Tab-separated table of C-alpha atoms and ligand atoms in Angstrom:
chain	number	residue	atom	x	y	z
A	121	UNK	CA	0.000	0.000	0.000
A	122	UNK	CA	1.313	3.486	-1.537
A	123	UNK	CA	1.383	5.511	2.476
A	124	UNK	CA	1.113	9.362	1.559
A	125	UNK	CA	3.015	12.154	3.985
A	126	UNK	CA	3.033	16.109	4.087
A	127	UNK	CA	6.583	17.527	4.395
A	128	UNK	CA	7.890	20.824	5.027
A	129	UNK	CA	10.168	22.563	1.976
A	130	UNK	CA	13.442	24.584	3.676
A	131	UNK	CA	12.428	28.279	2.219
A	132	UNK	CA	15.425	28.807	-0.245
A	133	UNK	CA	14.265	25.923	-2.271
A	134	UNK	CA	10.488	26.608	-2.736
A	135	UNK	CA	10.477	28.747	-5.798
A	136	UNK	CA	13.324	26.193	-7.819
A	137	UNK	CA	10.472	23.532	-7.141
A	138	UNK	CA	7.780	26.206	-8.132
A	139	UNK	CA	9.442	27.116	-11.423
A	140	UNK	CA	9.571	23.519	-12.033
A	141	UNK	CA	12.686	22.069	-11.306
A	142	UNK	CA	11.522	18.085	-11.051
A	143	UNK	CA	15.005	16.287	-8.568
A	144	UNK	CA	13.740	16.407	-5.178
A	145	UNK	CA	16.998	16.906	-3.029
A	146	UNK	CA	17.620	15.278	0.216
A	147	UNK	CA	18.632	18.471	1.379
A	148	UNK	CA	15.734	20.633	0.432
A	149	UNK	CA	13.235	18.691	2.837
A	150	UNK	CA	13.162	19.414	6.765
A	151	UNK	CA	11.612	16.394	7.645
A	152	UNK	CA	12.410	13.109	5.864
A	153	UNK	CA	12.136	11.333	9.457
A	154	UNK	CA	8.527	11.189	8.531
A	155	UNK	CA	8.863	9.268	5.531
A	156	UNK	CA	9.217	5.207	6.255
A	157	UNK	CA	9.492	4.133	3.062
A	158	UNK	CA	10.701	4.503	-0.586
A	159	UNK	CA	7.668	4.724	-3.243
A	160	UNK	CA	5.858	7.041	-0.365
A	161	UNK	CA	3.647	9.905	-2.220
A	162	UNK	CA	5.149	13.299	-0.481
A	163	UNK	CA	3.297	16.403	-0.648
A	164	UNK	CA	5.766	19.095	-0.177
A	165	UNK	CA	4.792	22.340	1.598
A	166	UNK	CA	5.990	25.839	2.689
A	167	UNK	CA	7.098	26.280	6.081
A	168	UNK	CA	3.467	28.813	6.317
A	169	UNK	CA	1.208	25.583	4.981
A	170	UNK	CA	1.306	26.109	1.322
A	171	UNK	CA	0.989	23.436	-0.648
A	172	UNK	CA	3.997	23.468	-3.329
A	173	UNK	CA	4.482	19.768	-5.083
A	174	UNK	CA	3.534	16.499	-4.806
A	175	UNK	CA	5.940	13.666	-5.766
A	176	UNK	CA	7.762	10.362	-4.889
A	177	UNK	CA	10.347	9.216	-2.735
A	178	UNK	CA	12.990	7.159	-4.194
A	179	UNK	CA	17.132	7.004	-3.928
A	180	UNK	CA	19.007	7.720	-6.624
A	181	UNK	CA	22.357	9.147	-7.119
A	182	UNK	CA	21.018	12.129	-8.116
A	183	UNK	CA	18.512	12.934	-5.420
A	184	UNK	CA	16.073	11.522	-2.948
A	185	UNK	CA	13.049	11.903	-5.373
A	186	UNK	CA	10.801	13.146	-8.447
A	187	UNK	CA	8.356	15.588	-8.832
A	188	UNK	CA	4.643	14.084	-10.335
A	189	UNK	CA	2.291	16.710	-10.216
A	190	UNK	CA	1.846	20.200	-9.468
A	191	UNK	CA	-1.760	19.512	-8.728
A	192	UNK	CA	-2.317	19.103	-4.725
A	193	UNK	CA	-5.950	16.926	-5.551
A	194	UNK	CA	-4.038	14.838	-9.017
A	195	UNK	CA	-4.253	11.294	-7.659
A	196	UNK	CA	-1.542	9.310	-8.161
A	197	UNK	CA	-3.050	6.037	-9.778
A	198	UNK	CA	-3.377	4.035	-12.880
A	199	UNK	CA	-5.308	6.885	-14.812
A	200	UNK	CA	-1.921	9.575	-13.948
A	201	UNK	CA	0.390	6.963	-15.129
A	202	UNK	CA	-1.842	6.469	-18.896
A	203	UNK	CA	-2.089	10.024	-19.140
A	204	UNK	CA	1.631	10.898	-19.172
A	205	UNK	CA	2.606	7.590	-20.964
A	206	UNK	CA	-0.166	8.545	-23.536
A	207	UNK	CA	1.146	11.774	-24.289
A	208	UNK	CA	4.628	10.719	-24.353
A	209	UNK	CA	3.514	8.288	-27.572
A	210	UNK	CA	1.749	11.054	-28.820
A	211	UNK	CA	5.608	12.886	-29.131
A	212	UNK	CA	6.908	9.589	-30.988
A	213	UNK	CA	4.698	9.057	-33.215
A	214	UNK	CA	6.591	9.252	-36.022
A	215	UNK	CA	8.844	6.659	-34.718
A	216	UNK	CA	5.930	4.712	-34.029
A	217	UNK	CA	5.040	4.922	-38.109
A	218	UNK	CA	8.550	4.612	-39.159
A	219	UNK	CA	9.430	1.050	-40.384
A	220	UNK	CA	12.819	1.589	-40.970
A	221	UNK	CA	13.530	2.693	-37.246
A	222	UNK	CA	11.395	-0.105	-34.965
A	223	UNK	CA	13.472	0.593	-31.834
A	224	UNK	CA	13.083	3.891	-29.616
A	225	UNK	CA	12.622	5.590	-26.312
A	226	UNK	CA	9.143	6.029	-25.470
A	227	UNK	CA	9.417	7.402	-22.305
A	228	UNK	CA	12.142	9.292	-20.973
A	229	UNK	CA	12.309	9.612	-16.822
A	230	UNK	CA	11.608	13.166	-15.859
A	231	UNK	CA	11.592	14.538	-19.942
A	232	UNK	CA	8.268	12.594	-20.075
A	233	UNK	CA	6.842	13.990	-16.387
A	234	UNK	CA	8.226	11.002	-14.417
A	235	UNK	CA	11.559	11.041	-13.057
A	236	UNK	CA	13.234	7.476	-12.438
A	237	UNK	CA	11.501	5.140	-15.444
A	238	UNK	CA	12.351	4.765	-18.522
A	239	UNK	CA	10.315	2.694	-21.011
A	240	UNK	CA	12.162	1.640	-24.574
A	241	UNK	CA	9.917	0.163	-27.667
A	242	UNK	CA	11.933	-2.836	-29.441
A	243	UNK	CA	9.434	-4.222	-32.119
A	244	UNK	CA	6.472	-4.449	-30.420
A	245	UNK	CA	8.565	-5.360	-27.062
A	246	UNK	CA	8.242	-2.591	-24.137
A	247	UNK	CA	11.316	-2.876	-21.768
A	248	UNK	CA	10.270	-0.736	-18.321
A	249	UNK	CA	13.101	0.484	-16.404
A	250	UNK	CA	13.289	0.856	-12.829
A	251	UNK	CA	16.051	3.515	-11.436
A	252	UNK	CA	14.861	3.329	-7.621
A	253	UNK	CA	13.050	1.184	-5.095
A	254	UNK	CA	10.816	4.418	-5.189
A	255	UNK	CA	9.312	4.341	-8.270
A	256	UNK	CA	9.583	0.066	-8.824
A	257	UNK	CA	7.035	0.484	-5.971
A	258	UNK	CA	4.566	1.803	-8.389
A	259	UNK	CA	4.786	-1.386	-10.778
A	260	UNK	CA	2.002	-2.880	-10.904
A	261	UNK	CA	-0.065	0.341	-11.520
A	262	UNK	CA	2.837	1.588	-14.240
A	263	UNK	CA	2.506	-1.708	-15.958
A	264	UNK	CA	-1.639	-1.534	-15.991
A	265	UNK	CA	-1.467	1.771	-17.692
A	266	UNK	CA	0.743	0.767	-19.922
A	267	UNK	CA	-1.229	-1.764	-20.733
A	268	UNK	CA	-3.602	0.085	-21.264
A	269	UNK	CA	-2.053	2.754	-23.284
A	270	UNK	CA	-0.003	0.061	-26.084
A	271	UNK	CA	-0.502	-2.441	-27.934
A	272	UNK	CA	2.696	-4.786	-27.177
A	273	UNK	CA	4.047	-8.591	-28.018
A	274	UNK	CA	5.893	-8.556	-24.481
A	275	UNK	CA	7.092	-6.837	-21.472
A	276	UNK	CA	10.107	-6.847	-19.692
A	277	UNK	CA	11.745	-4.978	-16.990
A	278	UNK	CA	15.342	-4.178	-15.599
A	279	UNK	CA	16.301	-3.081	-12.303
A	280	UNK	CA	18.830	-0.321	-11.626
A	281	UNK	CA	18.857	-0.347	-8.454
A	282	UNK	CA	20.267	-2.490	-5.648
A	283	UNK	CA	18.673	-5.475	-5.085
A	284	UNK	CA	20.924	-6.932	-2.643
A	285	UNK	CA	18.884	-8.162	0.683
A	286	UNK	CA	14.983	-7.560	-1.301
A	287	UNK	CA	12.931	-10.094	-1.200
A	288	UNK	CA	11.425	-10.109	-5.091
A	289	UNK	CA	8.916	-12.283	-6.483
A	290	UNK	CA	10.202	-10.932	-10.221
A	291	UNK	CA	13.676	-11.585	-10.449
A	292	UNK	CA	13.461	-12.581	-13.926
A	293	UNK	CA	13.171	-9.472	-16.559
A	294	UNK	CA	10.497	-10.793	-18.327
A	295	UNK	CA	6.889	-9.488	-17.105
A	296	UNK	CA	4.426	-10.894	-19.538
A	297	UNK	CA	2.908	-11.847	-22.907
A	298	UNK	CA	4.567	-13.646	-26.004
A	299	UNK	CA	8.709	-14.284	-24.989
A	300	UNK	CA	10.816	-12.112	-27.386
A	301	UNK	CA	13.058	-14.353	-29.883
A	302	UNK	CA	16.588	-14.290	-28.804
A	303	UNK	CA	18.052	-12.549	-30.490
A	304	UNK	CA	15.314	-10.473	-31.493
A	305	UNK	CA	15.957	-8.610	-34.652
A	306	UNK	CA	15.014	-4.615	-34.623
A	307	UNK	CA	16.231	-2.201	-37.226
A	308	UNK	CA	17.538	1.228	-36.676
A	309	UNK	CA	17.629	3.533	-39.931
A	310	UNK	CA	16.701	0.609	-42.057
A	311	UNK	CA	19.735	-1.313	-40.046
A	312	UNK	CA	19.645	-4.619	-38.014
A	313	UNK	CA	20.383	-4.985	-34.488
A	314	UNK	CA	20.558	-8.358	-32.433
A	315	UNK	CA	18.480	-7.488	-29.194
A	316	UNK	CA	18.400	-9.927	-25.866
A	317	UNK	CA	15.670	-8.171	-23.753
A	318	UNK	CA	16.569	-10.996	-20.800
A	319	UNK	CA	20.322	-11.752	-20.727
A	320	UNK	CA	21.653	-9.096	-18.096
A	321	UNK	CA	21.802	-4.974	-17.633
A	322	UNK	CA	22.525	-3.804	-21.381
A	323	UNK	CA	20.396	-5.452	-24.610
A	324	UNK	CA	22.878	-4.806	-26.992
A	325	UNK	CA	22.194	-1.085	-28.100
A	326	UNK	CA	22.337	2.202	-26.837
A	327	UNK	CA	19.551	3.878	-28.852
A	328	UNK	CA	20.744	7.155	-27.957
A	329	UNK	CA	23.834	7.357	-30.624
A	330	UNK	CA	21.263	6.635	-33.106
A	331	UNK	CA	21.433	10.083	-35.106
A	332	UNK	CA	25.350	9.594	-34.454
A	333	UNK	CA	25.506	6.443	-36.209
A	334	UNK	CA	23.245	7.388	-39.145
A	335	UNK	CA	25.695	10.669	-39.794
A	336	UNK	CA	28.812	8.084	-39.995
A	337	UNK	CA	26.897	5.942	-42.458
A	338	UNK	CA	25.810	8.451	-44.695
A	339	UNK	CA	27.920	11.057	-44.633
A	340	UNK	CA	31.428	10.385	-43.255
A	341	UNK	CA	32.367	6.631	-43.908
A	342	UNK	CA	32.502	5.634	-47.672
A	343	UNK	CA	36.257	4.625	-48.598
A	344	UNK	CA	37.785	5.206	-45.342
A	345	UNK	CA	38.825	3.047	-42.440
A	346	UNK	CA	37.204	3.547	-38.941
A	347	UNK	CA	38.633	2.505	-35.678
A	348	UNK	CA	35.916	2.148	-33.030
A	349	UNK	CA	37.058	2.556	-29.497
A	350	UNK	CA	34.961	0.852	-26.580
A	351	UNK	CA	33.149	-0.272	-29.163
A	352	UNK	CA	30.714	-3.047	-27.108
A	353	UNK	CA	28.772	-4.559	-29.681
A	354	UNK	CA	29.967	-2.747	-32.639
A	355	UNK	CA	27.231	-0.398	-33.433
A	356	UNK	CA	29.112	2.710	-34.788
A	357	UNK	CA	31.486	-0.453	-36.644
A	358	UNK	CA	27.896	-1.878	-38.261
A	359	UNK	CA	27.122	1.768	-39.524
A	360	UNK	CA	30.949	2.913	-40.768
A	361	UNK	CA	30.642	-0.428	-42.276
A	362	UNK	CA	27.148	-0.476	-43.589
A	363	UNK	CA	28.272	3.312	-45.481
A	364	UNK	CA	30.926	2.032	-47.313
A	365	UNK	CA	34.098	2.079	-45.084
A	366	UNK	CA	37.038	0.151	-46.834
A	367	UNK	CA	37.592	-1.540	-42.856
A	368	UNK	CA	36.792	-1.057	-39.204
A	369	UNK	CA	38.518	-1.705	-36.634
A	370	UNK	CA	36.709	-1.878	-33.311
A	371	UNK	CA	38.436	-2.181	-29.825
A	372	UNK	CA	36.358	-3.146	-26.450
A	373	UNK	CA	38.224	-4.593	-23.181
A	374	UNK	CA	34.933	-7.078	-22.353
A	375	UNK	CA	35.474	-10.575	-23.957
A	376	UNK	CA	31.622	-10.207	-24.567
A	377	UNK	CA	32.349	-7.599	-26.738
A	378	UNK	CA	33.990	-9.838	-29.797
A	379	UNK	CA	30.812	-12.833	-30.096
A	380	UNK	CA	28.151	-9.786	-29.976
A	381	UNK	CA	30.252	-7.744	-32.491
A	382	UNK	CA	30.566	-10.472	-34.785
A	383	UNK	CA	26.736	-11.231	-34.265
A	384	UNK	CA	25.381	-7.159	-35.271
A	385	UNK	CA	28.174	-7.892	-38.593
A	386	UNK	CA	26.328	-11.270	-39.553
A	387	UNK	CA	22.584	-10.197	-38.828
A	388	UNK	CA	23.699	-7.339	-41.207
A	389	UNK	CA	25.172	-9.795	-43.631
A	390	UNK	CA	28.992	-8.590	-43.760
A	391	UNK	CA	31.274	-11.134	-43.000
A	392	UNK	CA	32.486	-10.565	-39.747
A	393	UNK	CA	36.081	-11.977	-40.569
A	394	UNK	CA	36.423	-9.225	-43.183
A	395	UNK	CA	36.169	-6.515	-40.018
A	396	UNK	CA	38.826	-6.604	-37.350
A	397	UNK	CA	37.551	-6.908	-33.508
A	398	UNK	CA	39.986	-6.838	-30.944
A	399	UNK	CA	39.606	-7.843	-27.345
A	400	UNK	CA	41.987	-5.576	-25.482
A	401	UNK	CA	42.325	-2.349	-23.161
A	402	UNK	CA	42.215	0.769	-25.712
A	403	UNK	CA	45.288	2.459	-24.032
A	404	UNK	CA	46.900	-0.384	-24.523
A	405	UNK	CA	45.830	-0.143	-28.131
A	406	UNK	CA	46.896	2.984	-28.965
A	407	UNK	CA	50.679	1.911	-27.775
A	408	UNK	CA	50.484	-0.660	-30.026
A	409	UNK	CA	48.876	2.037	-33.095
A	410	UNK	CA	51.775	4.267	-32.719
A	411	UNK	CA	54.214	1.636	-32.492
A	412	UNK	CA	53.057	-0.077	-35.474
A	413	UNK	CA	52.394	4.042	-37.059
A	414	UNK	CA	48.859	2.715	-37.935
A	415	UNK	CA	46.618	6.103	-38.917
A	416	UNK	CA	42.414	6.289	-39.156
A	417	UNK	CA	40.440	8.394	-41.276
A	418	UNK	CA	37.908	8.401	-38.639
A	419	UNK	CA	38.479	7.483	-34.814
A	420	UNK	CA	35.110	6.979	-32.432
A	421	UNK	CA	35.963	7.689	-28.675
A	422	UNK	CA	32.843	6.199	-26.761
A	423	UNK	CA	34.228	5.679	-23.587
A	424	UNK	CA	32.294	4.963	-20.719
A	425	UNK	CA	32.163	8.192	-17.687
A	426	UNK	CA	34.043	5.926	-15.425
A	427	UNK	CA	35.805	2.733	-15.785
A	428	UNK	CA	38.326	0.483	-14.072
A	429	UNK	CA	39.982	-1.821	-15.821
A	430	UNK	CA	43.280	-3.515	-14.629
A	431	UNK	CA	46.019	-0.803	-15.309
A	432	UNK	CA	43.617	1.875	-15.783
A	433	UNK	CA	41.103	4.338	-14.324
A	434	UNK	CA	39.146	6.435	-17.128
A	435	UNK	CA	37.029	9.383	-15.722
A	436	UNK	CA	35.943	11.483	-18.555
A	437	UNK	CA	35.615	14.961	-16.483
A	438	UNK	CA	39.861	13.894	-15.867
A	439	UNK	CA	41.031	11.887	-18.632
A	440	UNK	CA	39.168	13.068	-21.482
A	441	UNK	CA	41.664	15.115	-22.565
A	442	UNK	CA	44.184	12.097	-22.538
A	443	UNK	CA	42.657	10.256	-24.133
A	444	UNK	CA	41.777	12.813	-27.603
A	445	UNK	CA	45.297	12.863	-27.287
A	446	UNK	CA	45.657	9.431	-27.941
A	447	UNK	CA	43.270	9.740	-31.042
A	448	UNK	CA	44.809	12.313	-32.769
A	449	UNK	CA	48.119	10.887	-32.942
A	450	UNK	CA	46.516	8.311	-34.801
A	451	UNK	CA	44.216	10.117	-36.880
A	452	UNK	CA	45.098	10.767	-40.702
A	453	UNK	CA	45.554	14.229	-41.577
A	454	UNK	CA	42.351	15.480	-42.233
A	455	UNK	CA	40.634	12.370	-40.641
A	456	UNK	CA	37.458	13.257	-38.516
A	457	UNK	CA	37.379	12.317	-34.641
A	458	UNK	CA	33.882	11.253	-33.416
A	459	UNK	CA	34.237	12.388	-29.665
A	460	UNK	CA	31.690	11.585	-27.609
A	461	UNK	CA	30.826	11.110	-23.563
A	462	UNK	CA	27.591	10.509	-22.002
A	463	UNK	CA	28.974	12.192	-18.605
A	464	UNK	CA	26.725	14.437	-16.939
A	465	UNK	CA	29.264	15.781	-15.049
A	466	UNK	CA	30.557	18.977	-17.450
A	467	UNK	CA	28.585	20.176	-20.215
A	468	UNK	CA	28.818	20.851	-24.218
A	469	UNK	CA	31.016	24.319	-23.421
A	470	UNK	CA	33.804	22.072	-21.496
A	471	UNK	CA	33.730	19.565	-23.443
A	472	UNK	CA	34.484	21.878	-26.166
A	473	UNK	CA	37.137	23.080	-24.118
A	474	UNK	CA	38.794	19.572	-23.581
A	475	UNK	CA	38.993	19.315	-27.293
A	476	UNK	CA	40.475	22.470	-27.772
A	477	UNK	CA	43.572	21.878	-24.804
A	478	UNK	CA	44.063	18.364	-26.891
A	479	UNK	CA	44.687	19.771	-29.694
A	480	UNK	CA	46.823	22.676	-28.012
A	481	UNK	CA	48.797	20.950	-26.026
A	482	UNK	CA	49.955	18.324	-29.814
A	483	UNK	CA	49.994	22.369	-31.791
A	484	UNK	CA	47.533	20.863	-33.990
A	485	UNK	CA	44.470	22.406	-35.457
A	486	UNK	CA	40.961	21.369	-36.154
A	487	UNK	CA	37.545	22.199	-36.952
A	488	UNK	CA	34.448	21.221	-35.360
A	489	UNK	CA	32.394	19.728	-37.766
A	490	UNK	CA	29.138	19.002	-36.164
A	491	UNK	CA	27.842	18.211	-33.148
A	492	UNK	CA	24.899	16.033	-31.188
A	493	UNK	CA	23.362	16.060	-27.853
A	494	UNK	CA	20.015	13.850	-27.449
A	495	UNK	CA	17.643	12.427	-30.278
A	496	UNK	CA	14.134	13.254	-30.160
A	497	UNK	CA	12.948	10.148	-28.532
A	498	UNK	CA	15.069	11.335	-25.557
A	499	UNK	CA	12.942	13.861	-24.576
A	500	UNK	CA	14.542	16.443	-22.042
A	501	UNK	CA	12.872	18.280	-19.454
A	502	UNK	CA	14.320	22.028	-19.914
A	503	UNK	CA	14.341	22.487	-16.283
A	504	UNK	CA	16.786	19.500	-15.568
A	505	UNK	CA	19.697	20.253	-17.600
A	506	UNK	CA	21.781	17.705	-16.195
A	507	UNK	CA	19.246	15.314	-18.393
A	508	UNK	CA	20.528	16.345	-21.144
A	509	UNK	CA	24.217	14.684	-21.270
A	510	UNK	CA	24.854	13.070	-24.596
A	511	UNK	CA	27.599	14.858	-26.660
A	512	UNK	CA	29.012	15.016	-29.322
A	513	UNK	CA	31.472	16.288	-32.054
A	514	UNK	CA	32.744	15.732	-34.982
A	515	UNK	CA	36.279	16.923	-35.126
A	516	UNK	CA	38.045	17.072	-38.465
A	517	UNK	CA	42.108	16.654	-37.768
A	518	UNK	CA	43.734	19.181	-40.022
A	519	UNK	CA	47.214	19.420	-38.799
B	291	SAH	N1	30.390	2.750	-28.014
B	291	SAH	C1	29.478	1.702	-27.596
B	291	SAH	C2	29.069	1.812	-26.153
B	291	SAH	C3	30.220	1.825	-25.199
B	291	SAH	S1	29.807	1.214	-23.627
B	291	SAH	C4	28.246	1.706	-28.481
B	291	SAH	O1	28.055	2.633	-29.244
B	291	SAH	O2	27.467	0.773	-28.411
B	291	SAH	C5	31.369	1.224	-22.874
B	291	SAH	C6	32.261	0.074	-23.276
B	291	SAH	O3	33.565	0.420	-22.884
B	291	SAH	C7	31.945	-1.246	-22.592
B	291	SAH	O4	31.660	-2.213	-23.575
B	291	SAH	C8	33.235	-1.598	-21.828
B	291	SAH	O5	33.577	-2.970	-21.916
B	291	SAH	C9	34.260	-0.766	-22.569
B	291	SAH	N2	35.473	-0.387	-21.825
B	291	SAH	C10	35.581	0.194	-20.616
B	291	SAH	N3	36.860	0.480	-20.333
B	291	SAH	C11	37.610	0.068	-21.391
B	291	SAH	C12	38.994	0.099	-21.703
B	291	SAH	N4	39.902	0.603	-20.871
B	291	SAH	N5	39.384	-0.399	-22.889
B	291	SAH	C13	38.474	-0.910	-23.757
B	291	SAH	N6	37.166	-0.956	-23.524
B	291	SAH	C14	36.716	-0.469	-22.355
């Protein structure tokens, strides 16, 4: 049973909540002592009795819960859930009558109105995403009005939080209807990708890149060779290869990461043995590059924000730098980097900066090309700009 508490708002923070703003901070709230559980409904007031917000308590790094409503008497039941996931298919529709592109975001955590879910549409699948104990606490009522609101072959779920110690009667990631095929087989800009909705935390994809990958396809890749750094499954490879690249290289430190890239070549129907795919640390590669004076016409940094693997740490707010560094050395004169970083931690105007010490600190020049934040489908809510942290730019080496 959802419990429902009244909380008092510390006075400096009332009008950021007013105006919007949808992260409920721990610090922002006198009286969390009242609250006994995460998924409770709080109704945040002024310290004089004013009603301000009402929302939900659940733990995430960023904060200690999302705004839902602004409406003191909007109940928080199957009928709010329908109405905000109804609207947010309204603002896909045209990937929902796009045949060429049958895998998208269809509800985007606090872009959509509801902070802490995400909800991605594989080919008729729905995959629901749970970022606290909060908001999984609303399941069963999410699920109904989604239900309610699609038309779907299956559902499944992931978890993002920690589960460690919960007693769950759904530890499998499927929820219901038909299974999904394994792989199952969605398309992205008239592209195949090998999806597993049930076989751990990732499926295989980050749909995010997707105007990324189409702009190495069709306008960068033809005749050139593209080395793909922390590649995973080989996406931005499948693409440079798909457009006409002469051979891609792609680099990824998980053993994982040379079956699955094989798999999105042959599902694609390129030989995968015509590609290379290296299992190895990428600093480690780049050593080797410069040894062996290998040089790209196009160089995709993906890197994850932070990442430990046995010699290395990689932050990107600290080693981005490094590591465009490390690309440009082995970029061809006039050869375009594809620098990207999902970090929330620094936005577009230092990242820009970190490209322009690399290139300093080697007396090379460059141009910026073009650059990408979030597709459509990734709706952001222009309060919460830290929601908005996909970059990236397309640097063009020219000394
Ligand atoms: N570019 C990918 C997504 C990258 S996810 C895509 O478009 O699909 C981050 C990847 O970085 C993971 O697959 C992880 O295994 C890999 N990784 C992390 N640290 C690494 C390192 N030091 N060297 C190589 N790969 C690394």
């Amino acid at each position: 049973m959802i419990q429902e508490v009244n909380l008092t708002v510390k006075p400096e923070f009332t009008t950021q909540y007013q105006d919007g703003y949808p992260l409920i901070s721990k610090e922002s709230v006198v009286d969390w002592s009242k609250v006994k559980e995460e998924g409770t409904i709080i109704n945040l007031f002024t310290q004089t009795k004013k009603f301000i917000i009402k929302g939900y308590h659940g733990i995430q790094n960023k904060g200690y819960g999302w705004i839902l409503t602004h409406n003191q008497d909007e109940k928080i039941d199957v009928e709010y859930f329908a109405k905000k996931i109804d609207s947010a298919i309204q603002y896909r529709e045209d990937f929902y009558n796009d045949n060429a592109t049958t895998a998208f975001r269809v509800f985007n955590g606090e872009g959509d109105g509801i902070g802490g879910l995400t909800i991605d549409h594989f080919n008729g699948y729905y995959l629901l995403t749970w970022y606290s104990i909060g908001i999984y606490a609303f399941k069963s009522t999410i699920l109904e009005a989604l239900k309610s609101s699609v038309s779907y072959k299956g559902i499944y779920q992931k978890k993002r939080f920690d589960t460690k110690g919960m007693y769950l009667d759904d530890a499998d990631d499927f929820i219901c209807g038909d299974k999904a095929s394994e792989p199952l087989i969605v398309k992205e800009n008239g592209v195949n990708f090998a999806i597993y909705l049930d076989d751990g935390a990732m499926v295989g994809v980050f749909l995010d890149q997707r105007d990324v990958r189409k702009t190495i396809r069709d306008k960068y890749a033809k005749n050139k060779t593209l080395l793909n750094t922390f590649s995973y499954t080989g996406a931005f490879s499948i693409f440079g290869a798909i457009g006409g690249a002469r051979k891609t290289t792609s680099v990824d430190l998980a053993k994982r990461s040379l079956p699955k890239t094989k798999e999105q070549f042959s599902v694609n129907y390129i030989d995968p043995e015509s590609q290379d795919i290296i299992v190895e640390d990428v600093f480690n590669y780049f050593k080797y590059a410069v040894r062996k004076k290998l040089l790209f016409d196009i160089v995709v940094l993906d890197p994850p924000s932070f990442a430990r693997s046995k010699k290395h740490t990689f932050s990107a707010s600290k080693d981005y730098v490094k590591l465009l560094k490390e690309a440009i050395q082995i970029t061809s004169k006039d050869g375009v980097i594809v620098a990207s970083t999902n970090s929330a931690n620094f936005n577009m105007m230092r990242f820009r900066d970190f490209i322009h010490k690399a290139f300093k600190e080697l007396h090379g020049k460059y141009k910026v090309e073009e650059s990408f934040s979030l597709p459509k489908d990734f709706k952001v809510n222009p309060k919460f700009k830290e929601g908005d942290y996909l970059k990236v730019v397309f640097i063009r080496k020219l000394k």
